[in-house]
Tab-separated table of C-alpha atoms in Angstrom:
chain	number	residue	atom	x	y	z
S	210	MET	CA	-0.266	0.071	0.001
S	211	ASP	CA	1.086	3.595	-0.800
S	212	PRO	CA	1.866	4.851	2.638
S	213	ALA	CA	-0.108	7.775	2.226
S	214	ASP	CA	-3.130	5.309	2.489
S	215	TRP	CA	-2.387	3.852	5.539
S	216	PRO	CA	-5.180	4.434	7.849
S	217	GLN	CA	-4.829	7.189	10.440
S	218	GLN	CA	-4.823	4.904	13.643
S	219	LEU	CA	-2.489	1.683	13.194
S	220	THR	CA	-3.652	-1.795	15.023
S	221	ASP	CA	-1.615	-4.597	15.944
S	222	ALA	CA	-3.141	-6.669	12.799
S	223	VAL	CA	-2.913	-3.771	10.382
S	224	LYS	CA	0.917	-3.252	11.445
S	225	SER	CA	1.415	-7.170	11.125
S	226	GLU	CA	-0.205	-7.078	7.633
S	227	LEU	CA	1.803	-4.178	6.811
S	228	VAL	CA	5.003	-5.850	7.976
S	229	SER	CA	4.366	-9.152	6.235
S	230	ARG	CA	4.225	-6.882	2.980
S	231	GLY	CA	7.047	-4.983	3.587
S	232	PRO	CA	7.829	-1.623	2.700
S	233	TYR	CA	6.307	-0.269	-0.042
S	234	GLU	CA	8.150	0.277	-3.548
S	235	VAL	CA	7.734	1.850	-6.820
S	236	LYS	CA	8.131	0.386	-9.862
S	237	PRO	CA	11.564	0.812	-11.740
S	238	ASP	CA	10.265	2.257	-14.754
S	239	PHE	CA	8.398	5.179	-12.497
S	240	THR	CA	9.075	8.823	-13.512
S	241	PHE	CA	9.289	11.445	-10.433
S	242	PRO	CA	7.536	13.955	-11.030
S	243	LYS	CA	9.581	17.216	-10.345
S	244	ASN	CA	8.467	20.368	-8.334
S	245	GLU	CA	8.884	23.823	-8.914
S	246	ASP	CA	12.808	24.360	-8.375
S	247	GLY	CA	13.379	21.458	-10.860
S	248	ARG	CA	14.206	18.990	-8.323
S	249	SER	CA	12.765	15.397	-7.931
S	250	PHE	CA	13.219	12.161	-6.472
S	251	HIS	CA	15.083	8.953	-7.798
S	252	HIS	CA	15.825	5.338	-7.363
S	253	HIS	CA	19.026	5.333	-6.245
S	254	VAL	CA	19.213	6.570	-2.280
S	255	HIS	CA	21.728	4.194	-1.302
S	256	ARG	CA	23.996	4.288	2.022
S	257	GLN	CA	27.183	5.062	2.097
S	258	LEU	CA	29.228	3.305	4.333
S	259	VAL	CA	32.747	3.804	5.279
S	260	ASN	CA	34.633	1.386	2.777
S	261	GLY	CA	32.974	2.938	-0.153
S	262	GLU	CA	30.419	0.205	-0.292
S	263	LYS	CA	26.848	1.679	-0.896
S	264	ILE	CA	23.387	-0.360	0.196
S	265	LYS	CA	19.624	0.106	-0.112
S	266	ARG	CA	17.630	1.844	2.372
S	267	THR	CA	15.250	-0.515	2.978
S	268	TRP	CA	13.396	1.509	5.505
S	269	LEU	CA	12.540	3.897	3.073
S	270	MET	CA	9.274	4.623	1.028
S	271	TYR	CA	8.185	6.630	-1.507
S	272	SER	CA	4.362	8.072	-2.089
S	273	PRO	CA	3.185	8.470	-5.324
S	274	LYS	CA	0.166	10.157	-4.377
S	275	ARG	CA	2.080	12.995	-2.209
S	276	ASP	CA	5.277	12.546	-4.050
S	277	SER	CA	6.878	12.452	-0.196
S	278	LEU	CA	9.356	10.001	1.320
S	279	TYR	CA	8.202	8.131	4.454
S	280	CYS	CA	10.630	6.091	6.712
S	281	PHE	CA	8.698	2.345	6.823
S	282	CYS	CA	9.576	1.589	10.779
S	283	CYS	CA	8.949	5.022	12.028
S	284	LYS	CA	5.502	5.171	10.619
S	285	LEU	CA	4.770	2.018	12.251
S	286	PHE	CA	6.223	2.207	15.542
S	287	SER	CA	7.190	5.983	16.191
S	288	GLN	CA	4.745	8.191	18.793
S	289	LYS	CA	6.701	11.170	17.603
S	290	ALA	CA	5.129	13.327	14.625
S	291	PHE	CA	7.794	14.480	12.101
S	292	LYS	CA	7.737	14.437	8.581
S	293	LEU	CA	9.077	10.516	7.874
S	294	SER	CA	6.821	9.349	9.997
S	295	ARG	CA	3.202	11.035	9.344
S	296	HIS	CA	3.044	13.822	6.595
S	297	GLY	CA	6.086	12.868	4.666
S	298	PHE	CA	9.176	14.786	3.791
S	299	ASN	CA	9.546	16.337	-0.261
S	300	TYR	CA	12.372	18.907	0.578
S	301	TRP	CA	14.763	17.473	-2.074
S	302	LYS	CA	17.497	19.813	-1.767
S	303	ASN	CA	18.398	18.236	1.063
S	304	CYS	CA	17.039	15.125	0.687
S	305	SER	CA	20.691	13.120	1.147
S	306	GLU	CA	21.521	14.629	4.629
S	307	THR	CA	18.063	14.585	5.980
S	308	LEU	CA	18.336	10.795	5.163
S	309	LYS	CA	21.098	10.704	6.700
S	310	MET	CA	20.442	11.868	9.707
S	311	HIS	CA	16.861	10.509	10.511
S	312	GLU	CA	18.870	6.556	9.526
S	313	ASN	CA	21.258	7.959	12.578
S	314	SER	CA	19.003	9.031	15.017
S	315	PRO	CA	18.120	7.368	18.089
S	316	GLU	CA	14.421	7.305	17.201
S	317	HIS	CA	14.981	5.710	14.257
S	318	THR	CA	17.046	3.073	15.716
S	319	LYS	CA	14.726	2.282	18.522
S	320	ASN	CA	11.851	1.635	15.690
S	321	MET	CA	14.014	-0.422	13.340
S	322	GLY	CA	13.830	-3.154	16.424
S	323	PRO	CA	10.429	-4.208	16.843
S	324	TRP	CA	10.203	-4.126	13.145
S	325	LYS	CA	12.668	-6.797	12.538
S	326	GLU	CA	11.667	-8.351	15.485
S	327	LEU	CA	8.018	-8.511	14.190
S	328	GLU	CA	9.169	-9.442	10.783
S	329	SER	CA	11.265	-12.058	11.957
S	330	ARG	CA	8.110	-13.650	14.009
S	331	ILE	CA	6.088	-13.421	11.220
S	332	ARG	CA	8.273	-15.473	8.806
S	333	THR	CA	8.700	-18.385	11.742
S	334	GLY	CA	5.183	-18.054	12.741
S	335	LYS	CA	6.027	-16.975	16.508
S	336	THR	CA	3.568	-14.380	16.761
S	337	ILE	CA	2.056	-14.057	19.964
S	338	ASP	CA	-0.976	-13.635	18.422
S	339	LYS	CA	-0.572	-16.746	16.568
S	340	VAL	CA	-4.333	-17.817	16.439
S	341	GLU	CA	-5.236	-14.010	14.794
S	342	MET	CA	-2.716	-14.311	12.725
S	343	ALA	CA	-3.266	-17.588	11.477
S	344	LEU	CA	-6.979	-15.819	10.837
S	345	ILE	CA	-6.016	-13.291	9.287
S	346	LYS	CA	-4.089	-15.493	6.321
S	347	THR	CA	-7.428	-17.212	6.185
S	348	GLU	CA	-9.343	-14.215	5.606
S	349	ARG	CA	-6.848	-13.009	3.046
S	350	ARG	CA	-6.805	-16.204	0.877
S	351	ARG	CA	-10.582	-16.334	1.129
S	352	TRP	CA	-10.563	-12.750	0.139
S	353	ARG	CA	-8.490	-13.550	-2.931
S	354	GLU	CA	-10.671	-16.256	-4.078
S	355	VAL	CA	-13.865	-14.117	-4.297
S	356	LEU	CA	-11.968	-11.622	-6.288
S	357	THR	CA	-10.425	-14.131	-8.378
S	358	ARG	CA	-13.647	-14.917	-9.650
S	359	LEU	CA	-15.009	-11.803	-9.770
S	360	VAL	CA	-12.293	-10.682	-11.500
S	361	ALA	CA	-12.875	-13.495	-14.410
S	362	ILE	CA	-16.889	-12.771	-14.306
S	363	ILE	CA	-15.886	-9.254	-15.658
S	364	GLN	CA	-12.984	-10.887	-18.249
S	365	SER	CA	-16.238	-12.579	-19.748
S	366	LEU	CA	-18.568	-10.148	-20.044
S	367	ALA	CA	-15.713	-7.646	-21.375
S	368	LYS	CA	-14.933	-10.175	-23.903
S	369	ARG	CA	-18.487	-10.500	-25.109
S	370	ASN	CA	-19.079	-6.936	-24.797
S	371	ILE	CA	-21.640	-7.309	-22.663
S	372	ALA	CA	-22.992	-4.755	-20.160
S	373	LEU	CA	-22.618	-4.822	-16.219
S	374	ARG	CA	-24.880	-3.233	-14.187
S	375	GLY	CA	-28.148	-3.070	-14.676
S	376	THR	CA	-30.536	-0.545	-12.655
S	377	THR	CA	-29.691	-2.299	-9.188
S	378	ASP	CA	-26.450	-3.354	-7.399
S	379	ARG	CA	-28.582	-6.404	-4.858
S	380	LEU	CA	-28.284	-9.427	-5.348
S	381	ASN	CA	-31.015	-11.543	-7.102
S	382	ALA	CA	-33.541	-8.299	-8.323
S	383	PRO	CA	-34.884	-9.115	-11.128
S	384	ASN	CA	-32.596	-5.848	-13.162
S	385	ASN	CA	-29.181	-5.974	-11.228
S	386	GLY	CA	-27.055	-6.759	-14.512
S	387	ASP	CA	-25.156	-9.453	-16.253
S	388	PHE	CA	-22.449	-9.005	-13.676
S	389	LEU	CA	-24.549	-10.099	-10.496
S	390	LYS	CA	-26.487	-12.936	-12.610
S	391	GLU	CA	-23.118	-14.141	-13.410
S	392	VAL	CA	-22.028	-14.084	-9.476
S	393	GLU	CA	-25.610	-15.835	-8.542
S	394	LEU	CA	-25.106	-18.593	-11.375
S	395	MET	CA	-21.902	-19.045	-10.335
S	396	ALA	CA	-22.831	-18.998	-6.596
S	397	GLN	CA	-25.133	-22.191	-6.819
S	398	PHE	CA	-22.022	-24.607	-7.957
S	399	ASP	CA	-19.317	-22.521	-6.658
S	400	PRO	CA	-18.494	-22.820	-2.538
S	401	VAL	CA	-16.767	-20.264	-2.236
S	402	LEU	CA	-19.080	-17.551	-3.997
S	403	LYS	CA	-21.978	-19.439	-2.374
S	404	GLU	CA	-20.491	-18.609	1.437
S	405	HIS	CA	-20.062	-15.366	0.160
S	406	VAL	CA	-22.889	-14.322	-1.248
S	407	ALA	CA	-25.005	-16.103	1.984
S	408	LYS	CA	-22.509	-13.305	3.876
S	409	VAL	CA	-23.163	-10.414	1.876
S	410	GLU	CA	-27.302	-11.522	1.882
S	411	GLY	CA	-26.754	-11.628	5.705
S	412	GLY	CA	-26.500	-8.371	6.658
S	413	ALA	CA	-23.923	-6.928	9.387
S	414	ASN	CA	-22.052	-4.578	7.091
S	415	HIS	CA	-19.888	-7.140	5.281
S	416	THR	CA	-18.557	-6.142	2.204
S	417	SER	CA	-19.332	-7.529	-0.670
S	418	TYR	CA	-17.181	-5.805	-3.870
S	419	LEU	CA	-20.054	-6.405	-6.008
S	420	GLY	CA	-20.982	-2.811	-6.370
S	421	LYS	CA	-20.172	-0.338	-9.240
S	422	ILE	CA	-17.182	1.193	-7.888
S	423	ILE	CA	-15.402	-2.496	-7.280
S	424	GLN	CA	-16.277	-3.121	-11.011
S	425	ASN	CA	-15.043	-0.254	-12.283
S	426	GLU	CA	-11.554	-0.488	-10.262
S	427	ILE	CA	-11.109	-4.187	-11.462
S	428	ILE	CA	-11.775	-3.006	-14.783
S	429	ASP	CA	-9.329	-0.418	-14.451
S	430	CYS	CA	-6.907	-2.870	-12.728
S	431	ILE	CA	-7.679	-5.063	-15.698
S	432	SER	CA	-6.639	-2.240	-18.219
S	433	GLU	CA	-3.659	-1.359	-17.209
S	434	ARG	CA	-2.083	-4.390	-16.578
S	435	ILE	CA	-3.247	-4.616	-20.898
S	436	VAL	CA	-1.825	-1.684	-21.380
S	437	GLU	CA	1.824	-2.653	-19.465
S	438	SER	CA	1.184	-6.244	-21.658
S	439	ILE	CA	1.560	-4.003	-25.195
S	440	VAL	CA	3.913	-1.496	-23.615
S	441	SER	CA	6.693	-4.357	-23.186
S	442	GLU	CA	5.907	-5.946	-25.841
S	443	ILE	CA	6.606	-2.824	-28.025
S	444	ILE	CA	9.567	-2.002	-26.315
S	445	GLN	CA	10.684	-5.887	-27.146
S	446	SER	CA	9.779	-5.433	-30.736
S	447	LYS	CA	12.257	-3.567	-33.455
S	448	TYR	CA	9.154	-2.832	-35.349
S	449	PHE	CA	5.594	-2.311	-34.586
S	450	SER	CA	3.121	-0.417	-36.444
S	451	ILE	CA	-0.507	1.701	-35.266
S	452	ILE	CA	-4.225	0.923	-36.955
S	453	LEU	CA	-6.793	3.602	-36.141
S	454	ASP	CA	-10.368	2.604	-36.347
S	455	CYS	CA	-12.326	5.626	-36.995
S	456	THR	CA	-16.071	5.799	-37.587
S	457	PRO	CA	-18.376	9.287	-38.518
S	458	ASP	CA	-20.649	10.361	-35.866
S	459	LEU	CA	-24.080	12.336	-36.578
S	460	SER	CA	-22.496	14.839	-38.225
S	461	HIS	CA	-20.745	12.810	-40.123
S	462	LYS	CA	-17.363	13.743	-38.850
S	463	GLU	CA	-14.782	10.965	-39.132
S	464	GLN	CA	-14.423	9.738	-34.670
S	465	LEU	CA	-11.455	7.882	-33.692
S	466	LEU	CA	-12.401	4.545	-31.502
S	467	ARG	CA	-9.368	2.690	-30.507
S	468	VAL	CA	-5.547	3.044	-31.386
């Protein structure tokens, strides 16, 4: 998760989940935006040891949403409010000196210990709340299975150019659209979706991931992966061509449909 999206209050369960994922990293081909004075962050921000060796600052995170830096362990465990732990740091002119001062500070050193200890306990399965961690892993696996099926349904409908939504988002309504109808059909035979639909219909503020917002987010995620795949093939190809498909509108002007 982008550190800008972290909740204000970090519970033990959230901390364990974030530590198990590790510090957020941007993609190697990410282009950092420039500020008003033309400066920007960059990928190669390493710590140089006294022997000249350069090592990666594994605790450092960059937030694309805020164009700011955060310290992973301090944002998780520090009780003090400073830029690298709360609001983010983006004063690029003195970036190297600030990072050097921070990693040598007592506060950072104090917070590195709980991070590495929790990381080790999670890896070896020796956390104090071992039962709770097992439940979290089970719940994560269940949601992954549910979302896998929802993505498959959306892909199936999209390949056939079938509209997803109807006039309502309620299950088992006559006009709720093809997406929910597919979910209802699969739930009759698939135990994962059957359990999920039962929980949704049971209420209790259960998250459904069946509404129009999550449908649009899944479509956006799929489209991003498709574009990434196309761009990767173009980069690897020696030659490529572009086909333009146009059609006239009501005023008989040609309109570009797709590239």
